[in-house]
PDB file of C-alpha atoms and ligand atoms in Angstrom:
ATOM      1  CA  MET A1172     -66.294   9.721 -24.271  1.00 74.00           C
ATOM      2  CA  PHE A1173     -63.931   9.369 -21.323  1.00 82.00           C
ATOM      3  CA  ILE A1174     -60.867   9.378 -23.595  1.00 84.00           C
ATOM      4  CA  GLY A1175     -62.242  12.447 -25.402  1.00 83.00           C
ATOM      5  CA  PHE A1176     -62.481  14.248 -22.051  1.00 88.00           C
ATOM      6  CA  PHE A1177     -58.911  13.211 -21.284  1.00 88.00           C
ATOM      7  CA  TYR A1178     -57.784  14.817 -24.566  1.00 89.00           C
ATOM      8  CA  PHE A1179     -59.721  17.975 -23.666  1.00 90.00           C
ATOM      9  CA  LEU A1180     -57.922  18.161 -20.308  1.00 90.00           C
ATOM     10  CA  ALA A1181     -54.544  17.579 -21.979  1.00 90.00           C
ATOM     11  CA  GLY A1182     -55.403  20.400 -24.408  1.00 90.00           C
ATOM     12  CA  LEU A1183     -56.313  22.748 -21.530  1.00 90.00           C
ATOM     13  CA  ILE A1184     -52.969  22.079 -19.843  1.00 90.00           C
ATOM     14  CA  PHE A1185     -51.059  22.491 -23.103  1.00 90.00           C
ATOM     15  CA  GLY A1186     -53.033  25.710 -23.768  1.00 90.00           C
ATOM     16  CA  SER A1187     -51.966  27.004 -20.369  1.00 87.00           C
ATOM     17  CA  PHE A1188     -48.328  26.391 -21.380  1.00 88.00           C
ATOM     18  CA  LEU A1189     -48.977  28.176 -24.713  1.00 89.00           C
ATOM     19  CA  ASN A1190     -50.193  31.211 -22.743  1.00 87.00           C
ATOM     20  CA  VAL A1191     -46.788  31.339 -21.100  1.00 86.00           C
ATOM     21  CA  LEU A1192     -45.112  31.208 -24.541  1.00 86.00           C
ATOM     22  CA  VAL A1193     -47.373  33.896 -26.039  1.00 86.00           C
ATOM     23  CA  TYR A1194     -46.672  36.259 -23.147  1.00 85.00           C
ATOM     24  CA  ARG A1195     -42.993  35.569 -22.515  1.00 86.00           C
ATOM     25  CA  ILE A1196     -41.339  34.826 -25.881  1.00 83.00           C
ATOM     26  CA  PRO A1197     -41.896  38.307 -27.430  1.00 83.00           C
ATOM     27  CA  LYS A1198     -40.559  39.873 -24.198  1.00 82.00           C
ATOM     28  CA  SER A1199     -37.545  37.493 -24.190  1.00 82.00           C
ATOM     29  CA  ILE A1200     -38.402  36.249 -20.686  1.00 81.00           C
ATOM     30  CA  SER A1201     -37.418  32.672 -19.731  1.00 81.00           C
ATOM     31  CA  ILE A1202     -40.379  30.289 -20.014  1.00 78.00           C
ATOM     32  CA  ILE A1203     -39.429  28.549 -16.745  1.00 78.00           C
ATOM     33  CA  PHE A1204     -38.471  31.394 -14.378  1.00 76.00           C
ATOM     34  CA  PRO A1205     -39.939  33.457 -12.838  1.00 76.00           C
ATOM     35  CA  ARG A1206     -43.011  31.476 -11.797  1.00 80.00           C
ATOM     36  CA  SER A1207     -46.483  32.381 -13.023  1.00 81.00           C
ATOM     37  CA  HIS A1208     -47.402  35.820 -11.759  1.00 81.00           C
ATOM     38  CA  CYS A1209     -50.040  38.497 -12.228  1.00 84.00           C
ATOM     39  CA  THR A1210     -48.961  40.833 -15.040  1.00 80.00           C
ATOM     40  CA  SER A1211     -50.293  43.856 -13.096  1.00 81.00           C
ATOM     41  CA  CYS A1212     -49.148  43.441  -9.465  1.00 85.00           C
ATOM     42  CA  LYS A1213     -46.416  40.832 -10.185  1.00 81.00           C
ATOM     43  CA  LYS A1214     -47.543  38.638  -7.229  1.00 84.00           C
ATOM     44  CA  ASN A1215     -46.939  34.907  -7.732  1.00 82.00           C
ATOM     45  CA  ILE A1216     -50.002  32.872  -8.636  1.00 82.00           C
ATOM     46  CA  PRO A1217     -50.271  29.772  -6.410  1.00 80.00           C
ATOM     47  CA  PRO A1218     -50.798  26.474  -8.309  1.00 80.00           C
ATOM     48  CA  TYR A1219     -54.394  26.083  -6.988  1.00 79.00           C
ATOM     49  CA  ASN A1220     -55.236  29.435  -8.624  1.00 78.00           C
ATOM     50  CA  ASN A1221     -53.526  28.471 -11.855  1.00 79.00           C
ATOM     51  CA  ILE A1222     -55.861  25.703 -13.020  1.00 84.00           C
ATOM     52  CA  PRO A1223     -56.624  26.171 -16.718  1.00 84.00           C
ATOM     53  CA  LEU A1224     -60.050  27.691 -17.395  1.00 84.00           C
ATOM     54  CA  VAL A1225     -61.382  26.805 -13.892  1.00 85.00           C
ATOM     55  CA  SER A1226     -59.336  29.446 -12.059  1.00 85.00           C
ATOM     56  CA  PHE A1227     -60.357  32.192 -14.463  1.00 85.00           C
ATOM     57  CA  LEU A1228     -64.031  31.365 -13.876  1.00 87.00           C
ATOM     58  CA  MET A1229     -63.633  31.032 -10.090  1.00 84.00           C
ATOM     59  CA  LEU A1230     -61.752  34.348  -9.804  1.00 84.00           C
ATOM     60  CA  LYS A1231     -64.369  35.926 -12.142  1.00 87.00           C
ATOM     61  CA  GLY A1232     -61.582  37.091 -14.469  1.00 84.00           C
ATOM     62  CA  LYS A1233     -59.822  39.240 -11.837  1.00 88.00           C
ATOM     63  CA  CYS A1234     -56.474  38.914 -10.047  1.00 87.00           C
ATOM     64  CA  LYS A1235     -56.990  37.594  -6.513  1.00 84.00           C
ATOM     65  CA  TYR A1236     -54.700  40.278  -5.032  1.00 85.00           C
ATOM     66  CA  CYS A1237     -54.934  43.511  -7.034  1.00 88.00           C
ATOM     67  CA  LYS A1238     -58.367  42.793  -8.584  1.00 84.00           C
ATOM     68  CA  ASN A1239     -57.125  43.908 -11.994  1.00 86.00           C
ATOM     69  CA  LYS A1240     -58.799  42.215 -14.940  1.00 88.00           C
ATOM     70  CA  ILE A1241     -57.107  39.099 -16.335  1.00 85.00           C
ATOM     71  CA  SER A1242     -57.088  39.154 -20.135  1.00 85.00           C
ATOM     72  CA  ILE A1243     -59.783  36.970 -21.732  1.00 88.00           C
ATOM     73  CA  GLN A1244     -56.982  35.790 -24.039  1.00 87.00           C
ATOM     74  CA  TYR A1245     -55.767  33.316 -21.358  1.00 88.00           C
ATOM     75  CA  PRO A1246     -58.923  31.210 -20.941  1.00 90.00           C
ATOM     76  CA  LEU A1247     -59.653  31.554 -24.667  1.00 92.00           C
ATOM     77  CA  ILE A1248     -56.303  30.035 -25.700  1.00 92.00           C
ATOM     78  CA  GLU A1249     -56.810  27.241 -23.149  1.00 92.00           C
ATOM     79  CA  LEU A1250     -60.335  26.523 -24.383  1.00 93.00           C
ATOM     80  CA  ILE A1251     -59.388  26.613 -28.082  1.00 93.00           C
ATOM     81  CA  THR A1252     -56.403  24.297 -27.475  1.00 92.00           C
ATOM     82  CA  GLY A1253     -58.662  21.928 -25.500  1.00 93.00           C
ATOM     83  CA  LEU A1254     -61.153  21.900 -28.367  1.00 93.00           C
ATOM     84  CA  LEU A1255     -58.402  21.395 -30.980  1.00 90.00           C
ATOM     85  CA  PHE A1256     -57.180  18.330 -29.022  1.00 89.00           C
ATOM     86  CA  VAL A1257     -60.684  16.826 -28.749  1.00 90.00           C
ATOM     87  CA  PHE A1258     -61.331  17.550 -32.404  1.00 89.00           C
ATOM     88  CA  SER A1259     -58.050  15.860 -33.311  1.00 86.00           C
ATOM     89  CA  TYR A1260     -59.066  12.778 -31.305  1.00 88.00           C
ATOM     90  CA  ASN A1261     -62.472  12.554 -33.009  1.00 86.00           C
ATOM     91  CA  TYR A1262     -61.441  13.455 -36.544  1.00 88.00           C
ATOM     92  CA  PHE A1263     -58.044  11.906 -37.186  1.00 84.00           C
ATOM     93  CA  CYS A1264     -56.524   8.431 -36.903  1.00 81.00           C
ATOM     94  CA  PHE A1265     -53.225   7.029 -35.733  1.00 81.00           C
ATOM     95  CA  TYR A1266     -50.251   9.404 -35.612  1.00 82.00           C
ATOM     96  CA  GLU A1267     -52.280  12.421 -36.806  1.00 85.00           C
ATOM     97  CA  VAL A1268     -54.284  12.473 -33.551  1.00 84.00           C
ATOM     98  CA  TYR A1269     -51.161  13.533 -31.673  1.00 86.00           C
ATOM     99  CA  PHE A1270     -49.599  15.731 -34.310  1.00 90.00           C
ATOM    100  CA  PHE A1271     -52.626  17.785 -35.362  1.00 90.00           C
ATOM    101  CA  GLY A1272     -53.439  18.953 -31.814  1.00 88.00           C
ATOM    102  CA  ILE A1273     -49.869  19.997 -31.055  1.00 90.00           C
ATOM    103  CA  ILE A1274     -49.000  21.538 -34.441  1.00 92.00           C
ATOM    104  CA  SER A1275     -52.286  23.457 -34.786  1.00 91.00           C
ATOM    105  CA  SER A1276     -52.108  24.884 -31.267  1.00 89.00           C
ATOM    106  CA  LEU A1277     -48.467  25.946 -31.726  1.00 92.00           C
ATOM    107  CA  LEU A1278     -49.517  27.614 -34.994  1.00 93.00           C
ATOM    108  CA  LEU A1279     -52.275  29.375 -33.071  1.00 92.00           C
ATOM    109  CA  CYS A1280     -49.550  30.647 -30.765  1.00 90.00           C
ATOM    110  CA  ILE A1281     -47.642  32.099 -33.742  1.00 91.00           C
ATOM    111  CA  ALA A1282     -50.871  33.652 -35.052  1.00 92.00           C
ATOM    112  CA  ILE A1283     -51.426  35.550 -31.794  1.00 91.00           C
ATOM    113  CA  ILE A1284     -47.789  36.664 -31.403  1.00 91.00           C
ATOM    114  CA  ASP A1285     -47.567  37.853 -35.019  1.00 88.00           C
ATOM    115  CA  PHE A1286     -50.899  39.664 -34.730  1.00 90.00           C
ATOM    116  CA  LYS A1287     -49.800  41.516 -31.589  1.00 88.00           C
ATOM    117  CA  HIS A1288     -46.089  42.074 -32.230  1.00 88.00           C
ATOM    118  CA  TYR A1289     -45.517  41.487 -35.974  1.00 87.00           C
ATOM    119  CA  ILE A1290     -42.840  38.881 -35.303  1.00 85.00           C
ATOM    120  CA  ILE A1291     -42.536  35.128 -35.749  1.00 86.00           C
ATOM    121  CA  PRO A1292     -40.287  33.939 -32.890  1.00 86.00           C
ATOM    122  CA  ILE A1293     -37.458  31.825 -34.229  1.00 86.00           C
ATOM    123  CA  LYS A1294     -37.515  29.345 -31.296  1.00 85.00           C
ATOM    124  CA  LEU A1295     -41.180  28.648 -31.834  1.00 87.00           C
ATOM    125  CA  PHE A1296     -40.600  28.348 -35.554  1.00 87.00           C
ATOM    126  CA  PHE A1297     -37.880  25.695 -35.100  1.00 89.00           C
ATOM    127  CA  THR A1298     -40.073  23.777 -32.639  1.00 90.00           C
ATOM    128  CA  ILE A1299     -42.845  23.583 -35.247  1.00 91.00           C
ATOM    129  CA  LEU A1300     -40.362  22.706 -38.002  1.00 92.00           C
ATOM    130  CA  PHE A1301     -39.023  19.821 -35.877  1.00 94.00           C
ATOM    131  CA  ILE A1302     -42.520  18.478 -35.086  1.00 93.00           C
ATOM    132  CA  THR A1303     -43.726  18.771 -38.713  1.00 92.00           C
ATOM    133  CA  LEU A1304     -40.611  16.912 -39.822  1.00 92.00           C
ATOM    134  CA  ILE A1305     -41.363  14.007 -37.465  1.00 92.00           C
ATOM    135  CA  ASN A1306     -44.997  14.147 -38.613  1.00 90.00           C
ATOM    136  CA  ALA A1307     -43.811  13.847 -42.242  1.00 89.00           C
ATOM    137  CA  ILE A1308     -41.654  10.830 -41.373  1.00 89.00           C
ATOM    138  CA  PHE A1309     -44.531   9.141 -39.507  1.00 88.00           C
ATOM    139  CA  SER A1310     -46.848   9.684 -42.470  1.00 85.00           C
ATOM    140  CA  GLN A1311     -44.717   7.227 -44.490  1.00 82.00           C
ATOM    141  CA  ASN A1312     -45.081   9.572 -47.423  1.00 87.00           C
ATOM    142  CA  LEU A1313     -42.125  11.806 -46.811  1.00 89.00           C
ATOM    143  CA  LEU A1314     -41.778  12.827 -50.476  1.00 90.00           C
ATOM    144  CA  HIS A1315     -45.305  14.314 -50.546  1.00 90.00           C
ATOM    145  CA  HIS A1316     -44.378  16.570 -47.615  1.00 91.00           C
ATOM    146  CA  VAL A1317     -40.965  17.492 -49.056  1.00 92.00           C
ATOM    147  CA  TYR A1318     -42.658  18.483 -52.348  1.00 93.00           C
ATOM    148  CA  GLY A1319     -45.017  20.691 -50.326  1.00 92.00           C
ATOM    149  CA  MET A1320     -42.043  22.354 -48.693  1.00 91.00           C
ATOM    150  CA  LEU A1321     -40.256  22.915 -52.006  1.00 93.00           C
ATOM    151  CA  ILE A1322     -43.369  24.232 -53.750  1.00 91.00           C
ATOM    152  CA  GLY A1323     -44.170  26.613 -50.877  1.00 88.00           C
ATOM    153  CA  PHE A1324     -40.613  27.896 -50.869  1.00 88.00           C
ATOM    154  CA  SER A1325     -40.187  28.268 -54.639  1.00 88.00           C
ATOM    155  CA  TYR A1326     -43.599  29.837 -55.207  1.00 85.00           C
ATOM    156  CA  LEU A1327     -42.893  32.415 -52.563  1.00 80.00           C
ATOM    157  CA  THR A1328     -39.376  33.167 -53.783  1.00 82.00           C
ATOM    158  CA  PHE A1329     -40.846  33.697 -57.252  1.00 83.00           C
ATOM    159  CA  ILE A1330     -43.460  36.143 -55.884  1.00 80.00           C
ATOM    160  CA  LEU A1331     -40.784  37.947 -53.866  1.00 79.00           C
ATOM    161  CA  ILE A1332     -38.497  38.434 -56.858  1.00 82.00           C
ATOM    162  CA  LEU A1333     -41.431  39.502 -59.038  1.00 80.00           C
ATOM    163  CA  THR A1334     -42.753  42.093 -56.561  1.00 78.00           C
ATOM    164  CA  TRP A1335     -39.246  43.373 -55.934  1.00 79.00           C
ATOM    165  CA  PHE A1336     -38.823  44.019 -59.651  1.00 80.00           C
ATOM    166  CA  ILE A1337     -42.207  45.718 -59.938  1.00 79.00           C
ATOM    167  CA  ILE A1338     -42.523  47.792 -56.754  1.00 72.00           C
ATOM    168  CA  LYS A1339     -38.929  47.600 -55.419  1.00 70.00           C
ATOM    169  CA  LYS A1340     -40.282  46.649 -52.017  1.00 68.00           C
ATOM    170  CA  GLN A1341     -40.127  43.460 -50.003  1.00 67.00           C
ATOM    171  CA  PRO A1342     -43.770  42.443 -49.540  1.00 63.00           C
ATOM    172  CA  MET A1343     -43.227  40.145 -46.542  1.00 68.00           C
ATOM    173  CA  GLY A1344     -40.769  39.345 -43.815  1.00 71.00           C
ATOM    174  CA  PHE A1345     -38.155  36.601 -43.714  1.00 75.00           C
ATOM    175  CA  GLY A1346     -40.174  34.912 -40.963  1.00 79.00           C
ATOM    176  CA  ASP A1347     -43.123  34.542 -43.351  1.00 80.00           C
ATOM    177  CA  ILE A1348     -40.921  32.708 -45.874  1.00 82.00           C
ATOM    178  CA  LEU A1349     -39.656  30.291 -43.214  1.00 85.00           C
ATOM    179  CA  LEU A1350     -43.206  29.792 -42.000  1.00 89.00           C
ATOM    180  CA  ILE A1351     -44.548  28.977 -45.480  1.00 90.00           C
ATOM    181  CA  THR A1352     -41.734  26.469 -46.033  1.00 90.00           C
ATOM    182  CA  THR A1353     -42.650  24.711 -42.780  1.00 92.00           C
ATOM    183  CA  LEU A1354     -46.362  24.834 -43.543  1.00 93.00           C
ATOM    184  CA  GLY A1355     -45.561  23.243 -46.917  1.00 93.00           C
ATOM    185  CA  LEU A1356     -43.844  20.405 -45.105  1.00 92.00           C
ATOM    186  CA  TRP A1357     -46.980  19.902 -43.025  1.00 93.00           C
ATOM    187  CA  LEU A1358     -49.622  20.358 -45.728  1.00 93.00           C
ATOM    188  CA  GLY A1359     -48.122  18.957 -48.950  1.00 92.00           C
ATOM    189  CA  PRO A1360     -48.072  20.583 -52.422  1.00 90.00           C
ATOM    190  CA  LEU A1361     -51.748  21.293 -53.169  1.00 92.00           C
ATOM    191  CA  LYS A1362     -52.765  22.433 -49.715  1.00 92.00           C
ATOM    192  CA  ILE A1363     -49.824  24.826 -49.309  1.00 92.00           C
ATOM    193  CA  LEU A1364     -50.809  26.579 -52.551  1.00 91.00           C
ATOM    194  CA  LEU A1365     -54.420  26.821 -51.333  1.00 92.00           C
ATOM    195  CA  THR A1366     -53.161  28.172 -48.017  1.00 93.00           C
ATOM    196  CA  ILE A1367     -51.067  30.871 -49.718  1.00 90.00           C
ATOM    197  CA  PHE A1368     -54.029  31.814 -51.937  1.00 90.00           C
ATOM    198  CA  PHE A1369     -56.656  32.032 -49.191  1.00 92.00           C
ATOM    199  CA  SER A1370     -54.387  33.698 -46.639  1.00 90.00           C
ATOM    200  CA  SER A1371     -53.538  36.365 -49.233  1.00 87.00           C
ATOM    201  CA  LEU A1372     -57.277  36.916 -49.777  1.00 90.00           C
ATOM    202  CA  LEU A1373     -57.741  37.170 -46.019  1.00 91.00           C
ATOM    203  CA  GLY A1374     -54.841  39.645 -45.878  1.00 88.00           C
ATOM    204  CA  ILE A1375     -56.369  41.834 -48.601  1.00 88.00           C
ATOM    205  CA  LEU A1376     -59.763  41.714 -46.867  1.00 91.00           C
ATOM    206  CA  TYR A1377     -58.188  42.679 -43.528  1.00 89.00           C
ATOM    207  CA  TRP A1378     -56.169  45.466 -45.172  1.00 88.00           C
ATOM    208  CA  GLY A1379     -59.329  46.806 -46.839  1.00 88.00           C
ATOM    209  CA  LEU A1380     -61.295  46.802 -43.580  1.00 90.00           C
ATOM    210  CA  ILE A1381     -58.485  48.467 -41.595  1.00 87.00           C
ATOM    211  CA  SER A1382     -58.034  51.075 -44.357  1.00 87.00           C
ATOM    212  CA  LEU A1383     -61.758  51.832 -44.255  1.00 87.00           C
ATOM    213  CA  LYS A1384     -61.604  52.248 -40.486  1.00 85.00           C
ATOM    214  CA  ASP A1385     -58.265  54.054 -40.006  1.00 83.00           C
ATOM    215  CA  GLY A1386     -57.611  55.541 -43.449  1.00 81.00           C
ATOM    216  CA  TYR A1387     -55.191  54.560 -46.200  1.00 79.00           C
ATOM    217  CA  ASN A1388     -51.557  54.046 -45.175  1.00 77.00           C
ATOM    218  CA  LYS A1389     -49.213  52.453 -47.663  1.00 74.00           C
ATOM    219  CA  ASN A1390     -46.680  51.594 -44.950  1.00 74.00           C
ATOM    220  CA  ARG A1391     -49.169  49.737 -42.768  1.00 77.00           C
ATOM    221  CA  LYS A1392     -47.814  46.398 -41.579  1.00 81.00           C
ATOM    222  CA  LEU A1393     -49.880  43.266 -42.005  1.00 82.00           C
ATOM    223  CA  PRO A1394     -49.599  40.235 -39.699  1.00 86.00           C
ATOM    224  CA  PHE A1395     -49.357  37.885 -42.686  1.00 86.00           C
ATOM    225  CA  GLY A1396     -48.083  35.060 -40.435  1.00 87.00           C
ATOM    226  CA  SER A1397     -51.417  35.121 -38.571  1.00 91.00           C
ATOM    227  CA  PHE A1398     -53.411  34.756 -41.777  1.00 92.00           C
ATOM    228  CA  LEU A1399     -51.139  31.957 -42.976  1.00 92.00           C
ATOM    229  CA  THR A1400     -51.354  29.923 -39.768  1.00 94.00           C
ATOM    230  CA  ILE A1401     -55.125  30.212 -39.302  1.00 94.00           C
ATOM    231  CA  THR A1402     -55.778  29.385 -42.969  1.00 95.00           C
ATOM    232  CA  SER A1403     -53.370  26.438 -42.864  1.00 94.00           C
ATOM    233  CA  ILE A1404     -55.216  24.852 -39.912  1.00 94.00           C
ATOM    234  CA  ILE A1405     -58.557  25.087 -41.749  1.00 94.00           C
ATOM    235  CA  ILE A1406     -57.093  23.825 -45.051  1.00 93.00           C
ATOM    236  CA  TYR A1407     -55.414  20.895 -43.258  1.00 92.00           C
ATOM    237  CA  ILE A1408     -58.776  19.743 -41.855  1.00 91.00           C
ATOM    238  CA  ILE A1409     -60.591  19.941 -45.201  1.00 88.00           C
ATOM    239  CA  LYS A1410     -60.386  16.659 -47.082  1.00 81.00           C
ATOM    240  CA  ILE A1411     -59.270  17.246 -50.665  1.00 78.00           C
TER     241      ILE A1411
HETATM  242 ZN1   ZN B 537     -52.523  41.226  -9.593  1.00 64.10          ZN
END
């Protein structure tokens, strides 16, 4: 129980760091300087007002100085990361306890950035690639993970070539291809195929709903990276 709480706290702190990444990476701001500040009035936030989750609740979701609303996204990312860490502690064994919490919360980070900005930041991508590679080595079944990577990559290249021949249009970005290759390295052969399948379904569903709401637009962008990452986390958990 006590150790579980410790993992929750570690997740909250890591989630707070992820908030910095989500806000700063798309704007190309350094993740170290300047210090944490209010996005409205730019005043520095003192450390005692920067406690994950607690500060948001104590300040009732408003900046201490300018009283502007603080986005609910901040405490939500912290809470979800905390929960992912606790879940990891309760559900997995050995090396996976550490890797699942970190990889899934970094993927969550990509999901939010892609959803808001339609980009997959290359720095974040390489960080995840590096961690999934170590995870694959620790698993003592490196080949299984390498097969996943190769299958993800070749399946996608096949789809890309096929759609290019049929509709003469590139259906997804380069970032999506890199992401699927990395997810393959994390998930292995079967689970990466399931992830591609279900995230495509999710994409079609999302596209249908948005088209119903805002009208048909054949040039509408889809945050496919978000669907991929969220689906991959769920598929990883499911025991197959
Ligand atoms: Zn402010």
